[in-house]
């Protein structure tokens, strides 16, 4: 049975100075961003914000300068991400490329790939999506069927991906596919970098109940990718994806997706606010603080080269539960105050009541995460 490690993170960075710089940037960049758009947070797609962040050096911060970065530490990046999410910056355009795709290419990509794509990501001009879930497989990555065959001139890919975040707006994808179909479950998988403008690719958006096409599906019909678009080592895709998912599942975005609601609820309080509202704010602050310490521990371990997949699954599961319960708690508290609810609070609440059910789908469903945790505890 595994034991879980949430050792407190130790940092020597000048967090206060860094926070002041990003807050100054956001005060200008977000002047015309509405309360509802701020509620979109890291899923909000705003190319102008991404381009401005690229020019200011807030994307790809921890990458080497030769690839467009500034050699910052992972914990410095964590501070910046916290500030972006707390302010409700719509950073969805470059989010996946910055959070995981660029870092993945830095670790596993060829030199040509690094030099061609990383500077464009850091400039806020190139957007990525992640091809993992599939029809008939869902979030069970061990059941994927999309495959790549080695041919003259590269690899030919066939199959489909589903529930792919921002696929309708992204230019590139990193996809997990099978390269050896004789192996089952976790064997015979590899990762590929795919230009979504290539012949043989069909992309369709999926409208959710907010009216947005946040998710989409993509079909591959004999799509030929160059030889060096194989990312990492052939057949080791499962191990590579698990390291990637530790990044995806443990960041502050896993407990701050509904944070804008707390800010708007707090702004609506005054000296006449009732005891229930004050108690709720105290409870949310305590939960946020606990989740933040767990997430910071993950950032510290990842910066040390560790791959805390089990702990990351716990952060994501607990964080999604908090994010999804928050809109319903606020709605219950507002039941008797409907006539006096500020419009910004109402807009944010209405959006999150519709959007929050999807929070436990992205990055691995609750069932998948709890399966990982149970396996770590020796229960399955």
XYZ file of C-alpha atoms in Angstrom:
380
model
C 0.000 0.000 0.000
C 1.289 3.449 -0.897
C 1.456 6.269 1.609
C 0.527 9.742 0.508
C 3.075 12.523 0.708
C 1.886 16.099 1.183
C 5.098 17.553 2.567
C 4.747 21.357 2.924
C 6.522 23.189 0.133
C 9.490 25.381 1.048
C 10.153 28.376 -1.194
C 12.683 31.208 -1.169
C 11.140 33.204 -4.021
C 10.057 36.840 -3.608
C 6.362 35.997 -3.883
C 5.181 39.456 -2.784
C 7.222 41.250 -5.435
C 6.073 38.846 -8.128
C 2.425 39.171 -7.074
C 2.632 42.953 -7.309
C 3.974 42.751 -10.870
C 1.281 40.420 -12.153
C -1.435 42.398 -10.310
C -0.273 45.589 -12.032
C -0.443 43.799 -15.387
C -3.925 42.406 -14.691
C -5.293 45.741 -13.492
C -4.728 47.059 -17.012
C -5.380 43.906 -19.047
C -8.736 43.087 -17.425
C -10.282 46.570 -17.403
C -12.893 45.632 -20.031
C -13.473 42.004 -18.948
C -16.971 41.494 -17.470
C -17.833 39.591 -14.280
C -19.339 36.752 -16.329
C -16.238 36.465 -18.532
C -14.075 36.409 -15.407
C -16.151 33.471 -14.184
C -14.980 31.517 -17.260
C -11.485 31.722 -15.694
C -9.003 29.265 -17.211
C -11.545 28.039 -19.755
C -12.330 31.552 -21.034
C -10.909 32.030 -24.528
C -9.544 35.529 -25.168
C -6.766 35.724 -27.773
C -6.005 39.379 -26.953
C -5.337 38.551 -23.296
C -3.092 35.632 -24.308
C -1.123 37.811 -26.718
C -0.687 40.511 -24.054
C 0.488 37.905 -21.546
C 2.987 36.569 -24.079
C 4.448 40.031 -24.685
C 4.725 40.562 -20.917
C 6.576 37.259 -20.441
C 3.905 35.495 -18.357
C 3.684 32.379 -20.589
C 6.285 29.594 -20.595
C 7.949 31.277 -17.646
C 9.920 28.250 -16.459
C 11.245 27.306 -19.894
C 14.849 28.161 -20.973
C 15.321 31.558 -22.614
C 16.416 29.929 -25.889
C 12.865 28.577 -26.262
C 11.083 31.799 -25.337
C 10.981 31.358 -21.547
C 12.659 33.195 -18.682
C 14.093 30.318 -16.586
C 11.655 30.940 -13.726
C 11.025 28.242 -11.104
C 7.805 26.163 -11.066
C 6.840 27.858 -7.797
C 7.198 31.315 -9.387
C 4.851 30.148 -12.122
C 2.480 28.857 -9.420
C 2.290 32.337 -7.880
C 1.435 33.865 -11.265
C -1.244 31.232 -11.966
C -2.858 31.881 -8.573
C -3.081 35.587 -9.354
C -4.513 34.965 -12.842
C -7.210 32.672 -11.492
C -8.052 34.862 -8.492
C -8.532 37.830 -10.845
C -10.622 35.751 -13.270
C -8.307 36.279 -16.230
C -9.691 34.464 -19.333
C -6.536 32.509 -20.139
C -8.065 29.496 -21.911
C -6.484 30.201 -25.315
C -2.932 29.420 -24.196
C -3.736 27.542 -20.977
C -3.127 23.930 -22.037
C -0.078 24.850 -24.124
C 1.487 26.695 -21.191
C 0.459 24.305 -18.404
C 1.341 20.970 -19.928
C 1.939 20.717 -23.697
C 4.954 23.031 -23.803
C 6.461 21.449 -20.704
C 5.867 18.014 -22.237
C 7.568 19.018 -25.497
C 10.470 20.450 -23.541
C 10.962 17.082 -21.869
C 10.200 14.691 -24.725
C 10.244 16.669 -28.007
C 12.986 16.751 -30.655
C 15.191 19.844 -30.952
C 13.335 20.881 -34.131
C 10.012 20.618 -32.355
C 11.215 22.645 -29.368
C 12.629 25.436 -31.518
C 9.620 25.612 -33.823
C 6.773 25.486 -31.306
C 7.874 26.620 -27.827
C 8.616 30.281 -28.753
C 5.192 30.557 -30.423
C 3.506 29.181 -27.294
C 5.437 31.615 -25.096
C 4.322 34.483 -27.371
C 0.665 33.550 -26.757
C 0.124 32.756 -30.455
C -0.074 28.939 -30.552
C -2.858 26.966 -28.830
C -2.839 23.272 -27.918
C -5.396 20.657 -26.968
C -4.918 17.188 -25.488
C -6.238 14.100 -27.290
C -6.942 11.461 -24.654
C -10.640 10.508 -24.142
C -12.331 8.546 -26.927
C -15.752 7.221 -27.970
C -16.345 3.837 -26.264
C -13.462 4.516 -23.857
C -14.394 7.753 -22.093
C -11.735 8.731 -19.562
C -10.466 5.136 -19.311
C -7.273 5.757 -21.257
C -6.321 2.084 -21.105
C -9.270 1.400 -23.445
C -8.312 3.787 -26.269
C -8.349 2.440 -29.833
C -6.965 5.286 -31.989
C -3.755 3.975 -33.536
C -0.666 4.992 -35.515
C 1.180 2.850 -38.069
C 4.816 3.401 -39.032
C 5.007 4.147 -42.794
C 7.455 5.712 -45.236
C 7.812 9.385 -44.298
C 6.406 9.158 -40.784
C 3.322 7.807 -38.986
C -0.235 7.371 -40.258
C -2.962 7.964 -37.617
C -6.565 6.690 -37.651
C -9.314 6.919 -35.033
C -11.165 9.572 -33.026
C -10.907 11.637 -29.846
C -13.862 12.969 -27.846
C -14.484 15.598 -25.146
C -11.353 17.410 -26.238
C -11.141 20.845 -24.598
C -10.819 23.773 -27.056
C -10.170 21.486 -30.036
C -12.258 23.777 -32.266
C -9.880 26.682 -31.588
C -6.522 24.961 -31.200
C -3.870 24.658 -33.884
C -2.030 21.669 -32.345
C -2.772 18.503 -30.376
C -0.695 16.045 -28.360
C -2.531 12.728 -28.682
C -2.176 9.377 -26.939
C -2.609 6.515 -29.459
C -1.761 2.859 -29.849
C 1.355 1.964 -31.845
C 1.211 -1.753 -30.967
C -2.333 -3.113 -31.013
C -1.198 -6.579 -29.930
C -0.684 -5.238 -26.421
C -3.586 -4.603 -24.051
C -4.503 -1.946 -21.528
C -1.417 0.119 -20.625
C 1.019 -1.352 -23.152
C 1.801 -0.331 -26.736
C 0.850 3.341 -26.417
C 2.739 6.362 -27.761
C 2.224 10.120 -27.941
C 2.186 12.234 -31.099
C 2.301 15.926 -31.892
C -0.397 16.595 -34.502
C -0.941 19.736 -36.599
C -4.748 20.029 -36.677
C -4.678 21.628 -40.155
C -3.329 18.415 -41.752
C -5.396 16.605 -44.442
C -7.614 13.827 -43.055
C -8.633 15.664 -39.868
C -12.279 16.550 -39.164
C -13.208 18.617 -36.090
C -16.702 19.141 -34.653
C -17.673 21.250 -31.666
C -19.957 19.974 -28.881
C -22.342 22.576 -27.428
C -22.710 22.350 -23.656
C -25.641 23.611 -21.582
C -24.055 27.077 -21.288
C -24.234 27.370 -25.107
C -20.429 27.286 -25.468
C -18.454 24.826 -27.594
C -15.924 24.180 -24.884
C -15.513 20.520 -25.870
C -15.243 18.908 -29.263
C -14.540 15.712 -31.156
C -11.891 15.082 -33.792
C -11.589 12.314 -36.377
C -8.338 11.080 -37.948
C -8.516 9.448 -41.381
C -5.053 8.357 -42.590
C -3.416 11.464 -41.140
C 0.309 11.460 -41.947
C 2.606 13.142 -39.372
C 6.414 13.512 -39.699
C 8.762 11.038 -38.058
C 9.858 13.402 -35.294
C 6.269 14.085 -34.221
C 6.515 10.917 -32.125
C 6.910 12.471 -28.650
C 9.274 10.616 -26.332
C 9.766 6.874 -26.709
C 7.572 4.581 -28.805
C 5.539 2.317 -26.524
C 6.028 4.406 -23.367
C 3.052 6.695 -23.862
C 1.274 5.461 -20.742
C 4.192 6.348 -18.470
C 4.611 9.732 -20.182
C 0.907 10.555 -19.861
C 0.896 9.804 -16.154
C 3.693 12.313 -15.597
C 1.728 14.829 -17.705
C -1.468 14.241 -15.732
C 0.305 14.987 -12.436
C 0.775 18.504 -13.840
C -2.805 18.704 -15.059
C -4.521 17.469 -11.908
C -2.776 19.281 -9.081
C -2.553 22.959 -10.086
C -4.531 25.808 -8.494
C -7.038 25.624 -11.355
C -8.356 22.476 -9.673
C -9.834 24.379 -6.737
C -10.180 27.954 -8.055
C -12.602 27.455 -10.979
C -15.510 28.823 -8.907
C -13.407 31.338 -6.985
C -14.965 34.341 -8.781
C -18.206 33.480 -6.993
C -16.594 33.919 -3.572
C -15.249 37.336 -4.610
C -18.668 38.493 -5.839
C -20.440 37.048 -2.783
C -17.967 38.781 -0.454
C -18.434 42.088 -2.291
C -22.192 41.827 -1.708
C -21.801 41.615 2.090
C -21.950 44.533 4.518
C -22.446 45.142 8.243
C -26.006 43.856 8.021
C -25.015 40.463 6.560
C -26.378 37.517 8.473
C -24.481 34.923 10.480
C -24.966 32.180 7.892
C -23.212 34.213 5.208
C -20.264 34.979 7.492
C -19.938 31.316 8.513
C -20.040 30.225 4.874
C -17.226 32.618 3.945
C -15.136 31.287 6.832
C -15.732 27.685 5.792
C -14.806 28.396 2.149
C -11.603 30.159 3.234
C -10.602 27.147 5.351
C -11.277 24.709 2.515
C -9.400 26.857 0.031
C -6.421 27.092 2.363
C -6.249 23.309 2.805
C -6.531 22.644 -0.925
C -3.886 25.274 -1.618
C -1.403 23.645 0.761
C -1.973 20.250 -0.896
C -1.562 21.776 -4.353
C 1.584 23.672 -3.322
C 3.068 20.424 -2.046
C 2.500 18.930 -5.508
C 4.198 21.905 -7.184
C 7.185 21.489 -4.879
C 7.479 17.764 -5.567
C 7.147 18.216 -9.340
C 9.869 20.892 -9.262
C 12.103 18.277 -7.578
C 11.516 15.869 -10.475
C 9.034 13.633 -8.642
C 5.802 12.318 -10.206
C 3.145 12.376 -7.431
C 0.314 10.886 -9.511
C -1.670 9.510 -6.554
C -1.543 12.730 -4.555
C -2.429 14.741 -7.679
C -5.548 12.587 -8.115
C -6.574 13.437 -4.541
C -6.091 17.175 -5.138
C -8.195 17.025 -8.293
C -10.993 14.975 -6.710
C -11.275 17.121 -3.558
C -10.865 20.329 -5.560
C -13.617 19.425 -8.047
C -15.957 18.536 -5.176
C -15.360 21.979 -3.636
C -15.760 23.797 -6.973
C -19.006 22.011 -7.786
C -20.627 22.419 -4.367
C -19.881 26.144 -4.085
C -22.520 27.445 -6.586
C -25.243 25.398 -4.880
C -24.247 26.662 -1.433
C -24.364 30.267 -2.657
C -27.725 29.690 -4.350
C -29.140 28.367 -1.070
C -27.832 31.390 0.845
C -29.390 33.774 -1.698
C -32.859 32.216 -1.598
C -34.195 34.888 0.713
C -32.266 37.726 -0.896
C -33.219 37.328 -4.561
C -34.537 40.885 -4.848
C -31.316 42.436 -3.601
C -28.709 40.222 -5.260
C -26.194 42.327 -7.248
C -26.301 41.644 -10.990
C -22.618 40.635 -11.186
C -23.094 38.018 -8.460
C -26.226 36.719 -10.194
C -24.434 36.473 -13.587
C -21.499 34.575 -12.118
C -23.770 32.244 -10.126
C -26.033 31.494 -13.115
C -23.016 30.631 -15.265
C -21.372 28.398 -12.657
C -24.590 26.504 -11.901
C -24.594 25.453 -15.563
C -20.846 25.001 -16.050
C -19.755 23.344 -12.796
C -21.132 19.832 -13.547
C -18.357 19.507 -16.154
C -15.620 20.297 -13.615
C -15.408 16.645 -12.554
C -15.098 15.480 -16.185
C -12.053 17.424 -17.332
C -8.674 15.984 -16.401
C -10.130 12.596 -15.440
C -13.565 11.767 -14.073
C -14.239 11.304 -10.375
C -14.570 7.533 -10.906
C -11.147 7.318 -12.604
C -9.475 9.420 -9.900
C -10.963 7.383 -7.063
C -9.878 4.211 -8.817
C -6.304 5.533 -8.861
C -6.533 6.450 -5.171
C -8.025 3.058 -4.261
C -5.237 1.307 -6.112
C -2.696 3.374 -4.177
C -4.358 2.314 -0.917
C -4.235 -1.329 -1.966
C -8.035 -1.582 -2.140
C -8.197 -2.859 -5.745
